[in-house]
C-alpha positions as semicolon CSV with decimal commas, in nm:
position;residue;x (nm);y (nm);z (nm)
1;M;1,161;-2,189;4,055
2;S;1,259;-2,457;3,803
3;A;1,589;-2,409;3,622
4;A;1,405;-2,497;3,299
5;R;1,289;-2,187;3,114
6;T;0,976;-2,110;2,917
7;L;1,023;-1,930;2,586
8;T;0,887;-1,611;2,742
9;E;1,135;-1,635;3,028
10;K;1,422;-1,682;2,784
11;L;1,322;-1,370;2,593
12;F;1,308;-1,156;2,907
13;E;1,632;-1,308;3,036
14;G;1,800;-1,219;2,708
15;K;1,721;-0,851;2,765
16;L;1,743;-0,820;3,142
17;G;2,016;-1,072;3,226
18;R;1,781;-1,244;3,468
19;V;1,444;-1,417;3,475
20;P;1,182;-1,182;3,619
21;E;0,884;-1,300;3,823
22;R;0,534;-1,320;3,677
23;G;0,359;-0,991;3,741
24;E;0,683;-0,799;3,793
25;I;0,708;-0,456;3,630
26;V;1,026;-0,430;3,423
27;V;1,175;-0,177;3,181
28;V;1,283;-0,350;2,861
29;P;1,511;-0,228;2,579
30;I;1,313;-0,215;2,254
31;D;1,464;-0,346;1,929
32;L;1,197;-0,214;1,693
33;V;0,908;0,029;1,734
34;Y;0,662;0,120;1,462
35;A;0,338;0,303;1,396
36;H;0,103;0,360;1,102
37;D;-0,123;0,631;0,967
38;G;-0,405;0,527;1,197
39;T;-0,203;0,576;1,516
40;F;0,102;0,789;1,446
41;T;-0,061;1,132;1,473
42;L;-0,129;1,080;1,844
43;A;0,230;0,968;1,897
44;L;0,349;1,274;1,708
45;D;0,139;1,501;1,930
46;V;0,297;1,347;2,240
47;M;0,648;1,398;2,102
48;K;0,573;1,759;2,010
49;E;0,425;1,840;2,349
50;T;0,699;1,673;2,556
51;P;1,051;1,817;2,510
52;L;1,217;1,506;2,653
53;L;1,050;1,298;2,381
54;S;1,120;1,528;2,088
55;R;1,390;1,316;1,922
56;V;1,406;0,957;1,795
57;F;1,646;0,739;1,996
58;D;1,772;0,539;1,696
59;P;1,633;0,597;1,345
60;K;1,733;0,244;1,240
61;R;1,501;0,096;1,501
62;V;1,196;0,307;1,423
63;A;0,964;0,257;1,125
64;L;0,651;0,427;0,997
65;F;0,392;0,273;0,765
66;I;0,126;0,431;0,549
67;D;-0,106;0,133;0,520
68;H;-0,446;0,190;0,682
69;A;-0,609;0,457;0,468
70;A;-0,379;0,406;0,172
71;P;-0,390;0,545;-0,088
72;A;-0,550;0,840;0,088
73;P;-0,931;0,817;0,044
74;T;-0,990;1,159;0,205
75;V;-0,814;1,493;0,235
76;A;-0,778;1,435;0,608
77;A;-0,593;1,109;0,541
78;A;-0,369;1,282;0,288
79;L;-0,270;1,539;0,551
80;V;-0,177;1,260;0,794
81;H;0,037;1,099;0,527
82;R;0,209;1,430;0,455
83;A;0,290;1,476;0,826
84;M;0,439;1,126;0,841
85;R;0,659;1,188;0,538
86;R;0,786;1,511;0,688
87;F;0,860;1,346;1,024
88;A;1,043;1,057;0,857
89;K;1,258;1,295;0,654
90;E;1,337;1,517;0,954
91;H;1,432;1,230;1,186
92;G;1,585;0,992;0,932
93;V;1,349;0,706;1,012
94;R;1,229;0,453;0,759
95;L;0,895;0,529;0,596
96;F;0,714;0,256;0,405
97;D;0,482;0,453;0,182
98;V;0,162;0,377;-0,008
99;G;0,173;0,041;-0,185
100;T;0,459;-0,110;0,016
101;G;0,209;-0,302;0,222
102;I;0,069;-0,364;0,567
103;S;0,314;-0,305;0,850
104;H;0,299;-0,650;1,010
105;Q;0,373;-0,817;0,677
106;V;0,639;-0,571;0,570
107;V;0,846;-0,612;0,888
108;A;0,867;-0,982;0,798
109;D;0,936;-0,917;0,429
110;E;1,220;-0,680;0,517
111;G;1,369;-0,897;0,791
112;L;1,313;-0,629;1,054
113;V;1,192;-0,880;1,313
114;K;1,412;-1,165;1,439
115;P;1,413;-1,421;1,721
116;G;1,489;-1,273;2,063
117;M;1,378;-0,921;1,975
118;F;1,135;-0,706;2,170
119;V;0,905;-0,527;1,926
120;V;0,627;-0,280;2,000
121;G;0,390;-0,127;1,751
122;A;0,104;0,118;1,780
123;D;-0,136;-0,148;1,654
124;S;-0,283;-0,446;1,836
125;H;-0,183;-0,689;1,561
126;T;0,186;-0,626;1,618
127;V;0,156;-0,965;1,791
128;T;0,204;-1,113;1,443
129;G;0,578;-1,092;1,513
130;G;0,546;-1,369;1,771
131;A;0,559;-1,611;1,478
132;F;0,927;-1,514;1,452
133;T;1,001;-1,576;1,822
134;A;0,997;-1,206;1,902
135;F;0,818;-1,064;2,203
136;A;0,601;-0,850;1,975
137;T;0,304;-0,667;2,119
138;G;0,076;-0,375;2,050
139;V;0,085;-0,057;2,259
140;G;-0,097;0,273;2,266
141;S;0,029;0,575;2,075
142;T;0,168;0,738;2,389
143;D;0,374;0,430;2,474
144;A;0,488;0,412;2,113
145;A;0,608;0,774;2,134
146;I;0,800;0,696;2,454
147;A;0,960;0,392;2,292
148;M;1,054;0,592;1,982
149;A;1,221;0,860;2,194
150;T;1,388;0,648;2,463
151;G;1,429;0,298;2,321
152;K;1,275;0,153;2,634
153;L;0,931;0,065;2,766
154;W;0,785;-0,075;3,084
155;M;0,599;-0,406;3,079
156;R;0,435;-0,634;3,329
157;V;0,574;-0,984;3,292
158;P;0,279;-1,196;3,177
159;E;0,158;-1,533;3,294
160;Q;0,260;-1,805;3,052
161;V;0,043;-2,063;2,877
162;R;0,162;-2,371;2,690
163;L;-0,070;-2,457;2,401
164;K;0,028;-2,792;2,257
165;L;-0,061;-2,853;1,892
166;S;-0,058;-3,230;1,855
167;G;-0,070;-3,447;1,544
168;E;-0,098;-3,326;1,185
169;A;-0,385;-3,121;1,046
170;P;-0,579;-3,249;0,745
171;G;-0,469;-3,101;0,413
172;Y;-0,771;-2,872;0,383
173;I;-0,697;-2,698;0,715
174;M;-0,524;-2,360;0,730
175;G;-0,379;-2,152;1,011
176;K;-0,704;-1,955;1,024
177;D;-0,901;-2,270;1,105
178;I;-0,651;-2,350;1,380
179;V;-0,661;-2,011;1,549
180;L;-1,038;-1,967;1,520
181;T;-1,083;-2,310;1,679
182;I;-0,854;-2,204;1,965
183;I;-1,043;-1,877;2,013
184;G;-1,368;-2,071;2,020
185;M;-1,220;-2,289;2,296
186;V;-1,076;-2,019;2,521
187;R;-1,310;-1,729;2,425
188;S;-1,213;-1,374;2,340
189;D;-1,116;-1,296;2,701
190;G;-0,958;-1,628;2,789
191;M;-0,593;-1,523;2,757
192;I;-0,598;-1,162;2,872
193;Y;-0,240;-1,033;2,917
194;K;-0,097;-1,385;2,896
195;A;0,194;-1,506;2,684
196;V;0,065;-1,797;2,477
197;E;0,340;-2,031;2,358
198;F;0,252;-2,263;2,070
199;Q;0,433;-2,594;2,101
200;G;0,403;-2,962;2,013
201;E;0,491;-3,198;1,729
202;G;0,224;-3,036;1,512
203;L;0,449;-2,734;1,459
204;K;0,664;-2,913;1,204
205;T;0,368;-2,913;0,962
206;I;0,259;-2,551;1,020
207;S;0,408;-2,305;0,771
208;M;0,542;-1,961;0,859
209;D;0,251;-1,801;0,674
210;S;0,006;-1,990;0,893
211;R;0,212;-1,921;1,204
212;M;0,180;-1,550;1,128
213;T;-0,198;-1,592;1,103
214;I;-0,211;-1,770;1,439
215;S;0,013;-1,520;1,619
216;N;-0,178;-1,233;1,455
217;M;-0,504;-1,345;1,615
218;A;-0,355;-1,423;1,956
219;V;-0,470;-1,075;2,055
220;E;-0,828;-1,177;1,969
221;M;-0,818;-1,411;2,268
222;G;-0,671;-1,129;2,478
223;A;-0,308;-1,246;2,472
224;K;-0,016;-1,012;2,525
225;V;0,190;-1,215;2,280
226;G;0,158;-1,538;2,080
227;L;0,497;-1,707;2,050
228;F;0,631;-1,977;1,822
229;P;0,983;-2,119;1,869
230;S;1,255;-2,054;1,615
231;D;1,265;-2,419;1,518
232;A;1,374;-2,587;1,194
233;V;1,075;-2,444;1,005
234;A;1,149;-2,086;1,112
235;R;1,524;-2,111;1,060
236;E;1,481;-2,243;0,707
237;W;1,240;-1,955;0,633
238;Y;1,511;-1,706;0,731
239;R;1,770;-1,885;0,516
240;V;1,548;-1,882;0,208
241;N;1,395;-1,535;0,247
242;H;1,682;-1,339;0,400
243;G;1,994;-1,548;0,352
244;T;2,065;-1,538;0,723
245;E;2,106;-1,777;1,012
246;V;1,901;-1,725;1,326
247;P;1,951;-1,908;1,655
248;L;1,751;-2,206;1,770
249;L;1,530;-2,064;2,044
250;E;1,286;-2,299;2,212
251;P;1,146;-2,355;2,562
252;D;1,322;-2,605;2,786
253;A;1,170;-2,942;2,855
254;G;1,009;-2,934;3,198
255;A;0,953;-2,557;3,202
256;E;0,673;-2,453;3,435
257;Y;0,362;-2,291;3,290
258;D;0,067;-2,126;3,457
259;E;-0,172;-2,313;3,230
260;E;-0,147;-2,592;2,971
261;L;-0,389;-2,664;2,687
262;E;-0,390;-2,901;2,391
263;L;-0,546;-2,894;2,045
264;E;-0,559;-3,216;1,842
265;L;-0,496;-3,102;1,486
266;P;-0,623;-3,419;1,310
267;R;-0,972;-3,352;1,447
268;L;-1,007;-3,008;1,292
269;E;-1,256;-2,908;1,025
270;P;-1,315;-2,580;0,840
271;V;-1,473;-2,319;1,067
272;V;-1,604;-1,963;1,064
273;A;-1,647;-1,700;1,332
274;A;-2,007;-1,584;1,299
275;P;-2,106;-1,225;1,377
276;P;-2,089;-1,032;1,593
277;N;-1,803;-1,189;1,794
278;V;-1,473;-1,347;1,703
279;D;-1,531;-1,629;1,951
280;N;-1,868;-1,724;1,801
281;V;-1,695;-2,007;1,618
282;K;-1,892;-2,269;1,427
283;P;-1,809;-2,546;1,180
284;V;-1,871;-2,428;0,823
285;R;-2,127;-2,707;0,784
286;E;-2,350;-2,539;1,046
287;V;-2,386;-2,217;0,846
288;E;-2,349;-2,362;0,498
289;G;-2,581;-2,216;0,237
290;L;-2,600;-1,862;0,374
291;E;-2,590;-1,620;0,080
292;V;-2,310;-1,364;0,070
293;D;-2,266;-1,026;-0,101
294;Q;-1,892;-0,976;-0,065
295;V;-1,580;-1,183;-0,011
296;F;-1,256;-1,029;0,107
297;I;-0,926;-1,220;0,086
298;G;-0,639;-1,027;0,241
299;S;-0,533;-0,825;0,549
300;C;-0,244;-0,872;0,792
301;T;-0,416;-1,196;0,895
302;N;-0,448;-1,371;0,560
303;G;-0,285;-1,171;0,282
304;R;0,018;-1,394;0,227
305;Y;0,139;-1,618;-0,054
306;E;-0,001;-1,937;0,098
307;D;-0,341;-1,773;0,135
308;Y;-0,371;-1,688;-0,233
309;V;-0,242;-2,027;-0,340
310;A;-0,530;-2,177;-0,141
311;A;-0,776;-1,938;-0,305
312;A;-0,629;-2,009;-0,650
313;R;-0,682;-2,382;-0,607
314;I;-1,054;-2,309;-0,587
315;L;-1,081;-2,012;-0,826
316;K;-0,878;-2,157;-1,115
317;G;-1,111;-2,234;-1,402
318;R;-1,410;-2,093;-1,216
319;R;-1,579;-1,753;-1,191
320;V;-1,691;-1,541;-0,900
321;K;-2,067;-1,581;-0,870
322;D;-2,276;-1,311;-1,036
323;G;-2,386;-1,059;-0,775
324;V;-2,086;-1,129;-0,548
325;R;-1,791;-0,893;-0,511
326;C;-1,458;-1,063;-0,445
327;I;-1,182;-0,829;-0,328
328;A;-0,826;-0,961;-0,305
329;V;-0,559;-0,743;-0,143
330;P;-0,217;-0,907;-0,091
331;A;-0,058;-0,783;0,232
332;S;0,252;-0,636;0,069
333;R;0,410;-0,548;-0,263
334;K;0,655;-0,837;-0,220
335;V;0,370;-1,082;-0,177
336;Y;0,195;-0,929;-0,479
337;E;0,509;-0,960;-0,693
338;R;0,555;-1,324;-0,600
339;L;0,191;-1,395;-0,687
340;L;0,238;-1,211;-1,016
341;R;0,547;-1,415;-1,106
342;N;0,367;-1,741;-1,031
343;G;0,054;-1,661;-1,232
344;I;-0,174;-1,642;-0,931
345;I;-0,274;-1,280;-0,993
346;D;-0,387;-1,394;-1,338
347;I;-0,607;-1,660;-1,180
348;L;-0,766;-1,408;-0,944
349;V;-0,831;-1,153;-1,219
350;E;-0,964;-1,411;-1,465
351;A;-1,202;-1,537;-1,197
352;G;-1,345;-1,187;-1,163
353;C;-1,171;-1,064;-0,846
354;F;-1,083;-0,702;-0,782
355;V;-0,711;-0,706;-0,697
356;A;-0,515;-0,425;-0,529
357;F;-0,186;-0,356;-0,352
358;G;-0,157;-0,396;0,023
359;T;-0,383;-0,179;0,238
360;C;-0,591;-0,225;0,553
361;G;-0,884;-0,035;0,397
362;P;-1,150;-0,309;0,363
363;C;-1,069;-0,475;0,696
364;I;-1,122;-0,162;0,903
365;G;-1,410;-0,022;0,699
366;A;-1,205;0,273;0,574
367;H;-1,225;0,230;0,195
368;L;-1,190;-0,007;-0,099
369;G;-1,502;-0,211;-0,028
370;L;-1,730;-0,116;0,259
371;L;-2,047;-0,311;0,328
372;G;-2,395;-0,167;0,288
373;E;-2,699;-0,214;0,508
374;G;-2,797;-0,579;0,541
375;E;-2,503;-0,709;0,340
376;V;-2,313;-1,025;0,436
377;A;-1,940;-1,076;0,388
378;V;-1,706;-1,369;0,424
379;S;-1,372;-1,220;0,517
380;T;-1,024;-1,350;0,598
381;T;-0,971;-1,064;0,843
382;N;-0,953;-1,074;1,223
383;R;-1,258;-0,892;1,365
384;N;-1,629;-0,909;1,295
385;F;-1,791;-0,684;1,555
386;T;-2,087;-0,468;1,456
387;G;-1,993;-0,211;1,193
388;R;-1,635;-0,331;1,153
389;M;-1,640;-0,339;0,773
390;G;-1,916;-0,092;0,701
391;H;-2,282;-0,042;0,790
392;K;-2,389;-0,133;1,141
393;E;-2,651;-0,368;0,997
394;S;-2,397;-0,561;0,786
395;K;-2,257;-0,897;0,896
396;V;-1,906;-1,041;0,871
397;Y;-1,814;-1,410;0,886
398;L;-1,442;-1,467;0,947
399;A;-1,294;-1,761;0,759
400;S;-0,987;-1,908;0,594
401;P;-0,893;-1,806;0,239
402;A;-1,012;-2,146;0,115
403;T;-1,354;-2,101;0,272
404;A;-1,368;-1,743;0,145
405;A;-1,283;-1,847;-0,211
406;A;-1,547;-2,120;-0,201
407;A;-1,806;-1,859;-0,099
408;A;-1,697;-1,631;-0,384
409;V;-1,757;-1,907;-0,640
410;T;-2,087;-2,038;-0,505
411;G;-2,232;-1,715;-0,368
412;R;-2,298;-1,877;-0,032
413;I;-2,099;-2,007;0,262
414;T;-1,958;-2,337;0,137
415;D;-1,734;-2,606;0,281
416;P;-1,411;-2,566;0,080
417;R;-1,366;-2,944;0,072
418;E;-1,640;-2,952;-0,191
419;L;-1,420;-2,755;-0,435
420;L;-1,064;-2,848;-0,339
421;P;-0,867;-3,132;-0,501
422;A;-0,871;-3,439;-0,279
423;D;-0,494;-3,429;-0,234
424;A;-0,470;-3,056;-0,158
425;R;-0,241;-2,951;0,125
426;L;-0,297;-2,584;0,199
427;M;-0,023;-2,530;0,458
428;V;0,311;-2,573;0,282
429;V;0,614;-2,562;0,512
430;D;0,877;-2,530;0,236
431;P;0,937;-2,152;0,201
432;S;1,071;-2,190;-0,154
433;Y;0,753;-2,363;-0,273
434;S;0,598;-2,223;-0,590
435;F;0,242;-2,296;-0,702
436;K;0,222;-2,415;-1,061
437;P;-0,119;-2,324;-1,209
């Protein structure tokens, strides 16, 4: 084996004191474990039924989130929320209640995830944490219960893939365009249980907001984790947002990978994932003109500051098309407050958008904007399988916030380049950047 280490190997070595072999089963100390109202009840049942799992190993390293059906749209959801509040109070764990936001965004907002950590969550999109150089992955509720009680969890060491992002993306490209293009290349099953490491000179122009989008959808290609290095971009994000220094953590030159791929960023164009599969990726120009009923801008995939700045560039001075519903749900209260301070909420409201605090409701078809029979949505979410956002005969096109906003204004799928300023740059690396309407 080469002495040079992949990023994945460095993360495992940091916990185990050695570099394990691919495919080896290891037990890893867990730095953070979390669950939400869609998955916690099963974990709670396991802890109640198993005496050895009845206590939390370290309340500071366990978090609960009420974010999926929030605020409670049914009595059943309200009872789940009540059980979570009681558990949090009894065990002294942190509970992020209604309105705080979506778990994967809040762990970033609160600085709960850092480079070198191992993070597990009872939600597949826990992989979002890979943007922060954490081995962050989703697990089932039973595994989450075991991690909450013991602080450890078994894992099979994944194969490792180097995905080189070369060059600089055009200004109209967002992280969503990048990751959908990758998924279209490798397909939804192309990276099953693999650790995908994003590398290359293109990283210096990809913001942390867009990195979170890319890592978030790594699971949509089957990946166990989607890792970015803690490079200059990431370290500056921590300085600005949390006033803290984090270590430089990158793969070694010459590290050996099981597979290597490359994506040339300058060649990208706006894309959508057409129903009913996330890997049914097409250039926007191929589906342009299709009429839409609803646009959703939000979710753990695209509910961040950068996403609404992109939407605002298109919505400012324009109105949502008559007959179209545009729902905007920032991923957390902190994101919402920043948008409010910068006047972006005003732009959304004046354009005719419905704006709410962070919840997963529309994305998972739980509440706050389900689709009816035959309706078409353009959504910045992560899945578009049959019935995902409502009726089984509805259709969901996944897209970037810019493409979504363009559809809201025109009432049809539209190339965002038609409405964006010529000099627009939608991915902004500077974490202190503020949009000036």
